[in-house]
mmCIF file of C-alpha atoms in Angstrom:
data_model
loop_
_atom_site.group_PDB
_atom_site.id
_atom_site.type_symbol
_atom_site.label_atom_id
_atom_site.label_comp_id
_atom_site.label_asym_id
_atom_site.label_seq_id
_atom_site.Cartn_x
_atom_site.Cartn_y
_atom_site.Cartn_z
ATOM 1 C CA MET A 1 55.742 49.215 160.072
ATOM 2 C CA LYS A 2 55.599 52.354 157.844
ATOM 3 C CA LYS A 3 51.866 51.723 157.381
ATOM 4 C CA TYR A 4 51.233 51.818 161.157
ATOM 5 C CA LEU A 5 53.405 54.864 161.569
ATOM 6 C CA PHE A 6 51.520 56.624 158.874
ATOM 7 C CA ILE A 7 48.178 55.710 160.568
ATOM 8 C CA PHE A 8 49.453 56.962 163.895
ATOM 9 C CA MET A 9 50.604 60.271 162.412
ATOM 10 C CA ILE A 10 47.186 60.706 160.780
ATOM 11 C CA PHE A 11 45.551 60.061 164.144
ATOM 12 C CA VAL A 12 47.745 62.594 165.947
ATOM 13 C CA LEU A 13 47.095 65.191 163.228
ATOM 14 C CA ALA A 14 43.314 64.611 163.583
ATOM 15 C CA VAL A 15 43.461 65.022 167.330
ATOM 16 C CA LEU A 16 45.526 68.179 167.034
ATOM 17 C CA THR A 17 43.149 69.595 164.367
ATOM 18 C CA ALA A 18 40.123 68.819 166.590
ATOM 19 C CA CYS A 19 41.732 70.503 169.596
ATOM 20 C CA GLY A 20 42.632 73.529 167.428
ATOM 21 C CA LYS A 21 39.116 73.685 166.106
ATOM 22 C CA ASN A 22 37.659 73.424 169.622
ATOM 23 C CA THR A 23 39.878 76.244 170.815
ATOM 24 C CA GLN A 24 38.936 78.340 167.845
ATOM 25 C CA ASP A 25 35.242 77.662 168.343
ATOM 26 C CA HIS A 26 35.414 78.864 171.947
ATOM 27 C CA ALA A 27 37.756 81.759 171.427
ATOM 28 C CA LYS A 28 36.595 85.233 172.452
ATOM 29 C CA PRO A 29 34.828 86.953 169.569
ATOM 30 C CA ASP A 30 36.365 90.238 168.499
ATOM 31 C CA ALA A 31 33.053 92.007 169.163
ATOM 32 C CA ILE A 32 33.286 91.245 172.881
ATOM 33 C CA ARG A 33 35.616 93.287 175.102
ATOM 34 C CA ASP A 34 38.072 91.398 177.328
ATOM 35 C CA GLU A 35 36.709 92.518 180.663
ATOM 36 C CA LEU A 36 33.111 91.514 179.922
ATOM 37 C CA TRP A 37 34.306 88.140 178.552
ATOM 38 C CA ASP A 38 36.323 87.454 181.714
ATOM 39 C CA LYS A 39 33.528 88.470 184.086
ATOM 40 C CA SER A 40 30.950 86.440 182.186
ATOM 41 C CA LYS A 41 33.129 83.366 182.222
ATOM 42 C CA GLN A 42 33.964 83.588 185.927
ATOM 43 C CA LEU A 43 30.361 84.163 186.989
ATOM 44 C CA SER A 44 29.268 81.209 184.842
ATOM 45 C CA ILE A 45 31.884 79.026 186.565
ATOM 46 C CA ILE A 46 30.617 79.770 190.062
ATOM 47 C CA ILE A 47 26.948 79.378 189.103
ATOM 48 C CA ILE A 48 27.541 76.062 187.442
ATOM 49 C CA ASN A 49 29.675 74.870 190.395
ATOM 50 C CA ALA A 50 26.905 75.739 192.840
ATOM 51 C CA VAL A 51 24.502 73.520 190.943
ATOM 52 C CA ASN A 52 26.948 70.698 190.267
ATOM 53 C CA THR A 53 28.002 70.413 193.920
ATOM 54 C CA ARG A 54 24.402 70.542 195.073
ATOM 55 C CA ASP A 55 25.639 72.707 197.891
ATOM 56 C CA LYS A 56 23.898 75.837 199.198
ATOM 57 C CA HIS A 57 23.784 78.487 196.466
ATOM 58 C CA ASP A 58 26.521 80.947 197.502
ATOM 59 C CA ASP A 59 24.903 83.679 199.535
ATOM 60 C CA TYR A 60 26.710 86.370 197.546
ATOM 61 C CA VAL A 61 26.111 85.082 194.041
ATOM 62 C CA PRO A 62 22.680 86.790 193.685
ATOM 63 C CA SER A 63 24.239 90.166 194.575
ATOM 64 C CA VAL A 64 27.283 89.481 192.352
ATOM 65 C CA SER A 65 24.966 88.556 189.470
ATOM 66 C CA GLY A 66 22.983 91.787 190.042
ATOM 67 C CA GLN A 67 26.167 93.818 189.940
ATOM 68 C CA TYR A 68 27.209 92.034 186.712
ATOM 69 C CA LYS A 69 23.885 93.016 185.131
ATOM 70 C CA ARG A 70 24.284 96.665 186.196
ATOM 71 C CA TYR A 71 27.834 96.691 184.893
ATOM 72 C CA SER A 72 26.681 95.354 181.508
ATOM 73 C CA LYS A 73 23.897 97.918 181.253
ATOM 74 C CA GLU A 74 26.414 100.755 181.825
ATOM 75 C CA LEU A 75 28.765 99.517 179.095
ATOM 76 C CA PRO A 76 29.163 102.150 176.407
ATOM 77 C CA ASN A 77 28.266 101.103 172.838
ATOM 78 C CA ILE A 78 27.463 97.503 173.767
ATOM 79 C CA THR A 79 27.562 95.270 170.691
ATOM 80 C CA GLU A 80 24.996 92.708 169.687
ATOM 81 C CA LYS A 81 27.354 89.919 170.513
ATOM 82 C CA GLU A 82 28.065 91.367 173.944
ATOM 83 C CA GLN A 83 24.307 91.676 174.695
ATOM 84 C CA GLU A 84 23.787 88.099 173.649
ATOM 85 C CA LEU A 85 26.455 86.920 176.036
ATOM 86 C CA VAL A 86 25.088 89.060 178.950
ATOM 87 C CA ASP A 87 21.584 87.657 178.305
ATOM 88 C CA ASP A 88 22.849 84.094 178.359
ATOM 89 C CA VAL A 89 24.875 84.541 181.570
ATOM 90 C CA SER A 90 21.892 86.283 183.246
ATOM 91 C CA ASN A 91 19.571 83.457 182.189
ATOM 92 C CA LEU A 92 22.043 80.924 183.497
ATOM 93 C CA PHE A 93 21.723 82.522 186.956
ATOM 94 C CA ASP A 94 17.945 82.779 186.740
ATOM 95 C CA THR A 95 17.455 79.183 185.687
ATOM 96 C CA SER A 96 20.046 77.929 188.242
ATOM 97 C CA ILE A 97 17.840 79.213 191.002
ATOM 98 C CA ASN A 98 14.959 77.053 189.668
ATOM 99 C CA GLU A 99 17.318 74.150 189.211
ATOM 100 C CA PHE A 100 18.690 74.518 192.735
ATOM 101 C CA ILE A 101 15.366 74.988 194.537
ATOM 102 C CA SER A 102 13.047 72.826 192.391
ATOM 103 C CA ARG A 103 15.072 69.931 191.142
ATOM 104 C CA SER A 104 12.042 67.688 190.975
ATOM 105 C CA PHE A 105 10.476 69.769 188.169
ATOM 106 C CA ASP A 106 11.574 68.586 184.792
ATOM 107 C CA GLU A 107 10.766 71.838 183.053
ATOM 108 C CA HIS A 108 13.133 73.713 185.308
ATOM 109 C CA SER A 109 15.964 71.238 184.727
ATOM 110 C CA LYS A 110 15.322 71.479 181.005
ATOM 111 C CA GLU A 111 15.520 75.302 181.060
ATOM 112 C CA TYR A 112 18.812 75.226 183.031
ATOM 113 C CA ALA A 113 20.293 72.526 180.812
ATOM 114 C CA GLU A 114 19.454 74.529 177.677
ATOM 115 C CA THR A 115 20.929 77.704 179.085
ATOM 116 C CA LYS A 116 24.051 75.904 180.326
ATOM 117 C CA LYS A 117 24.566 74.474 176.844
ATOM 118 C CA LYS A 118 24.624 78.004 175.442
ATOM 119 C CA ILE A 119 27.284 78.927 178.006
ATOM 120 C CA GLU A 120 29.303 75.907 177.050
ATOM 121 C CA ASP A 121 29.034 76.966 173.439
ATOM 122 C CA TRP A 122 30.571 80.326 174.447
ATOM 123 C CA PHE A 123 33.446 79.114 176.651
ATOM 124 C CA GLY A 124 33.823 75.399 176.133
ATOM 125 C CA VAL A 125 33.060 72.671 178.729
ATOM 126 C CA SER A 126 36.615 72.303 180.019
ATOM 127 C CA ASP A 127 37.100 75.996 180.549
ATOM 128 C CA LEU A 128 33.987 76.113 182.790
ATOM 129 C CA ALA A 129 35.525 73.583 185.245
ATOM 130 C CA TYR A 130 35.834 75.058 188.757
ATOM 131 C CA GLU A 131 39.671 74.727 188.725
ATOM 132 C CA ASN A 132 39.568 77.568 186.134
ATOM 133 C CA TYR A 133 37.824 79.905 188.580
ATOM 134 C CA ASN A 134 39.868 83.110 189.165
ATOM 135 C CA SER A 135 38.560 84.879 192.220
ATOM 136 C CA THR A 136 40.323 88.193 191.425
ATOM 137 C CA VAL A 137 38.049 88.836 188.416
ATOM 138 C CA LEU A 138 34.909 89.304 190.478
ATOM 139 C CA SER A 139 36.557 90.203 193.817
ATOM 140 C CA ALA A 140 35.240 93.749 193.791
ATOM 141 C CA TYR A 141 31.662 92.435 193.353
ATOM 142 C CA PHE A 142 32.060 89.989 196.227
ATOM 143 C CA ASP A 143 33.564 92.675 198.424
ATOM 144 C CA GLN A 144 30.574 94.940 197.683
ATOM 145 C CA ALA A 145 28.167 92.084 198.360
ATOM 146 C CA LYS A 146 29.736 91.493 201.780
ATOM 147 C CA GLN A 147 29.617 95.236 202.586
ATOM 148 C CA ASN A 148 25.979 95.412 201.539
ATOM 149 C CA GLU A 149 25.237 92.610 203.984
ATOM 150 C CA ILE A 150 27.000 94.411 206.752
ATOM 151 C CA ASP A 151 25.269 97.705 205.976
ATOM 152 C CA SER A 152 21.908 96.002 205.967
ATOM 153 C CA ASP A 153 22.474 94.175 209.261
ATOM 154 C CA PRO A 154 19.895 95.510 211.772
ATOM 155 C CA VAL A 155 22.400 95.284 214.653
ATOM 156 C CA LYS A 156 24.940 97.325 212.651
ATOM 157 C CA ILE A 157 22.258 99.852 211.802
ATOM 158 C CA PHE A 158 21.213 100.012 215.459
ATOM 159 C CA MET A 159 24.851 100.581 216.475
ATOM 160 C CA ASP A 160 25.357 103.286 213.908
ATOM 161 C CA ASN A 161 22.159 105.096 214.833
ATOM 162 C CA ASN A 162 23.109 105.126 218.501
ATOM 163 C CA ASN A 163 26.846 105.806 218.125
ATOM 164 C CA ILE A 164 27.814 102.425 219.605
ATOM 165 C CA THR A 165 31.090 100.860 218.696
ATOM 166 C CA LEU A 166 31.227 97.916 221.142
ATOM 167 C CA THR A 167 29.519 94.566 220.965
ATOM 168 C CA ALA A 168 28.659 92.230 223.796
ATOM 169 C CA LYS A 169 31.658 90.039 222.926
ATOM 170 C CA ASP A 170 33.951 93.131 223.126
ATOM 171 C CA VAL A 171 32.726 93.776 226.657
ATOM 172 C CA GLN A 172 32.453 90.170 227.855
ATOM 173 C CA PHE A 173 36.100 89.419 227.282
ATOM 174 C CA ASN A 174 37.417 92.763 228.533
ATOM 175 C CA MET A 175 34.792 93.723 231.096
ATOM 176 C CA SER A 176 36.823 95.745 233.600
ATOM 177 C CA ASN A 177 38.117 98.000 230.846
ATOM 178 C CA ASN A 178 34.736 98.614 229.326
ATOM 179 C CA LEU A 179 32.656 99.774 232.263
ATOM 180 C CA ASP A 180 30.279 102.671 231.883
ATOM 181 C CA LYS A 181 30.372 102.197 228.070
ATOM 182 C CA ASP A 182 27.400 101.403 225.866
ATOM 183 C CA PHE A 183 27.464 98.185 223.902
ATOM 184 C CA ALA A 184 25.042 96.460 221.619
ATOM 185 C CA ILE A 185 23.609 92.910 221.927
ATOM 186 C CA SER A 186 20.831 91.187 219.968
ATOM 187 C CA GLY A 187 19.093 87.814 220.379
ATOM 188 C CA THR A 188 16.213 85.988 221.956
ATOM 189 C CA ALA A 189 14.933 87.392 225.283
ATOM 190 C CA LYS A 190 12.741 85.856 227.934
ATOM 191 C CA LEU A 191 11.832 87.008 231.457
ATOM 192 C CA ASP A 192 14.005 85.730 234.287
ATOM 193 C CA ASP A 193 14.445 86.432 238.003
ATOM 194 C CA TYR A 194 18.179 86.352 238.441
ATOM 195 C CA TYR A 195 19.348 89.109 240.816
ATOM 196 C CA ASN A 196 22.946 88.874 242.174
ATOM 197 C CA TYR A 197 26.190 90.651 242.716
ATOM 198 C CA GLY A 198 25.817 94.400 242.104
ATOM 199 C CA PHE A 199 22.446 93.653 240.469
ATOM 200 C CA ASP A 200 20.874 92.127 243.595
ATOM 201 C CA THR A 201 17.276 92.046 244.794
ATOM 202 C CA SER A 202 17.579 95.660 245.969
ATOM 203 C CA ILE A 203 16.859 96.762 242.410
ATOM 204 C CA GLU A 204 13.985 94.325 241.741
ATOM 205 C CA SER A 205 11.186 96.772 242.501
ATOM 206 C CA GLU A 206 12.448 99.165 239.819
ATOM 207 C CA TYR A 207 14.050 96.737 237.328
ATOM 208 C CA PHE A 208 12.827 93.543 235.750
ATOM 209 C CA ASN A 209 15.321 90.939 234.584
ATOM 210 C CA LEU A 210 15.484 89.215 231.215
ATOM 211 C CA GLU A 211 17.795 86.562 229.890
ATOM 212 C CA LEU A 212 19.062 87.440 226.407
ATOM 213 C CA THR A 213 20.730 84.744 224.271
ATOM 214 C CA PRO A 214 22.513 85.890 221.089
ATOM 215 C CA GLU A 215 22.780 83.585 218.053
ATOM 216 C CA ASP A 216 26.577 83.625 218.246
ATOM 217 C CA GLY A 217 27.484 84.166 221.826
ATOM 218 C CA ASP A 218 26.890 83.570 225.563
ATOM 219 C CA ARG A 219 23.700 84.672 227.285
ATOM 220 C CA TRP A 220 23.349 87.874 229.266
ATOM 221 C CA SER A 221 21.267 88.814 232.279
ATOM 222 C CA LEU A 222 19.938 92.199 231.536
ATOM 223 C CA TYR A 223 18.054 94.664 233.803
ATOM 224 C CA LEU A 224 15.488 97.125 232.456
ATOM 225 C CA GLU A 225 13.576 99.886 234.159
ATOM 226 C CA ARG A 226 9.981 98.713 234.680
ATOM 227 C CA GLU A 227 8.517 102.114 233.988
ATOM 228 C CA ALA A 228 10.531 102.795 230.832
ATOM 229 C CA PHE A 229 10.146 99.349 229.313
ATOM 230 C CA THR A 230 6.556 98.409 230.239
ATOM 231 C CA ASN A 231 5.566 97.494 226.718
ATOM 232 C CA LEU A 232 8.484 95.095 226.349
ATOM 233 C CA PHE A 233 7.753 93.566 229.761
ATOM 234 C CA GLU A 234 4.123 92.941 228.800
ATOM 235 C CA GLU A 235 5.043 91.457 225.416
ATOM 236 C CA LEU A 236 7.493 89.080 227.089
ATOM 237 C CA GLN A 237 4.773 88.040 229.501
ATOM 238 C CA ASP A 238 2.379 87.474 226.628
ATOM 239 C CA LYS A 239 4.694 85.761 224.107
ATOM 240 C CA GLY A 240 7.320 84.201 226.283
ATOM 241 C CA GLU A 241 10.217 84.983 223.916
ATOM 242 C CA VAL A 242 10.919 88.078 221.881
ATOM 243 C CA GLN A 243 13.737 89.020 219.492
ATOM 244 C CA VAL A 244 15.334 92.192 220.814
ATOM 245 C CA THR A 245 18.294 94.470 220.122
ATOM 246 C CA VAL A 246 19.512 96.569 222.979
ATOM 247 C CA SER A 247 22.184 98.980 224.147
ATOM 248 C CA ALA A 248 23.463 98.116 227.541
ATOM 249 C CA THR A 249 26.075 99.261 230.038
ATOM 250 C CA ILE A 250 27.813 97.916 233.104
ATOM 251 C CA PRO A 251 28.046 100.788 235.651
ATOM 252 C CA SER A 252 31.422 100.887 237.443
ATOM 253 C CA GLY A 253 29.525 101.410 240.717
ATOM 254 C CA ARG A 254 27.665 98.110 240.260
ATOM 255 C CA PHE A 255 30.445 95.965 238.815
ATOM 256 C CA GLU A 256 31.843 93.127 240.929
ATOM 257 C CA PRO A 257 34.686 90.772 239.873
ATOM 258 C CA ASN A 258 33.447 87.405 238.569
ATOM 259 C CA GLN A 259 29.914 88.676 238.200
ATOM 260 C CA GLY A 260 29.414 87.195 234.767
ATOM 261 C CA ASN A 261 27.430 88.809 231.925
ATOM 262 C CA MET A 262 25.190 91.309 233.705
ATOM 263 C CA ALA A 263 24.252 94.837 232.633
ATOM 264 C CA PHE A 264 21.620 97.587 232.621
ATOM 265 C CA VAL A 265 19.693 98.255 229.381
ATOM 266 C CA THR A 266 19.533 101.789 228.222
ATOM 267 C CA LYS A 267 17.661 101.385 224.958
ATOM 268 C CA ALA A 268 15.818 98.540 223.280
ATOM 269 C CA THR A 269 14.085 97.740 219.929
ATOM 270 C CA TRP A 270 11.958 94.626 219.343
#
């Protein structure tokens, strides 16, 4: 009995020693500052998870990775060890793109696997599991990535350039309180011949009608001056469908209850 107890104690001691050694092997080196270590680890977790789940590579990860690289370049007195870590994390992202897009190419998988092994040597396999992801560490980067997307949105730019604050949805669901106000709408346009309510056939000689369907909303019947928008009219005739962004308004003098989504266009880009 004592013999088995002794063997069991030796086994437990060996396990504890191995665990301690593993923890020590993957502990943060003194030459790497805490903030860089944490950001590197969290970015590695989300990159590896994107590949492991075979889901779409997070739309914001490229921007977050770019911000991480800029952050590391601006670090004062970066140490050799810190630069080594930054290079490995940056390479993990670069090779993950190849792995994600071109899984059938063995050389890409090999590059990613080799880089991932280096990351595992830094942090340990278990610490890179997705349950260890802490969203607060990189939250500022993700917030900036989302803002960059908004700022680069052509509809948002169009609205800013034309001092427009309302969207088609804003007007559609509160139409009577948003008459005579410009709003923006963007989508696929094609010529139509729908004239009704306050936009009846009496305006047809001066205004052509197009049907505009946004990607994320209900279609609108829009009316454009033939003389002012001749080029758009001709392009619609030639191509059938055109992507357009417009500012539109519903004049109070034309509005009728239950008319649906109908408005005059005041400006258009396509």
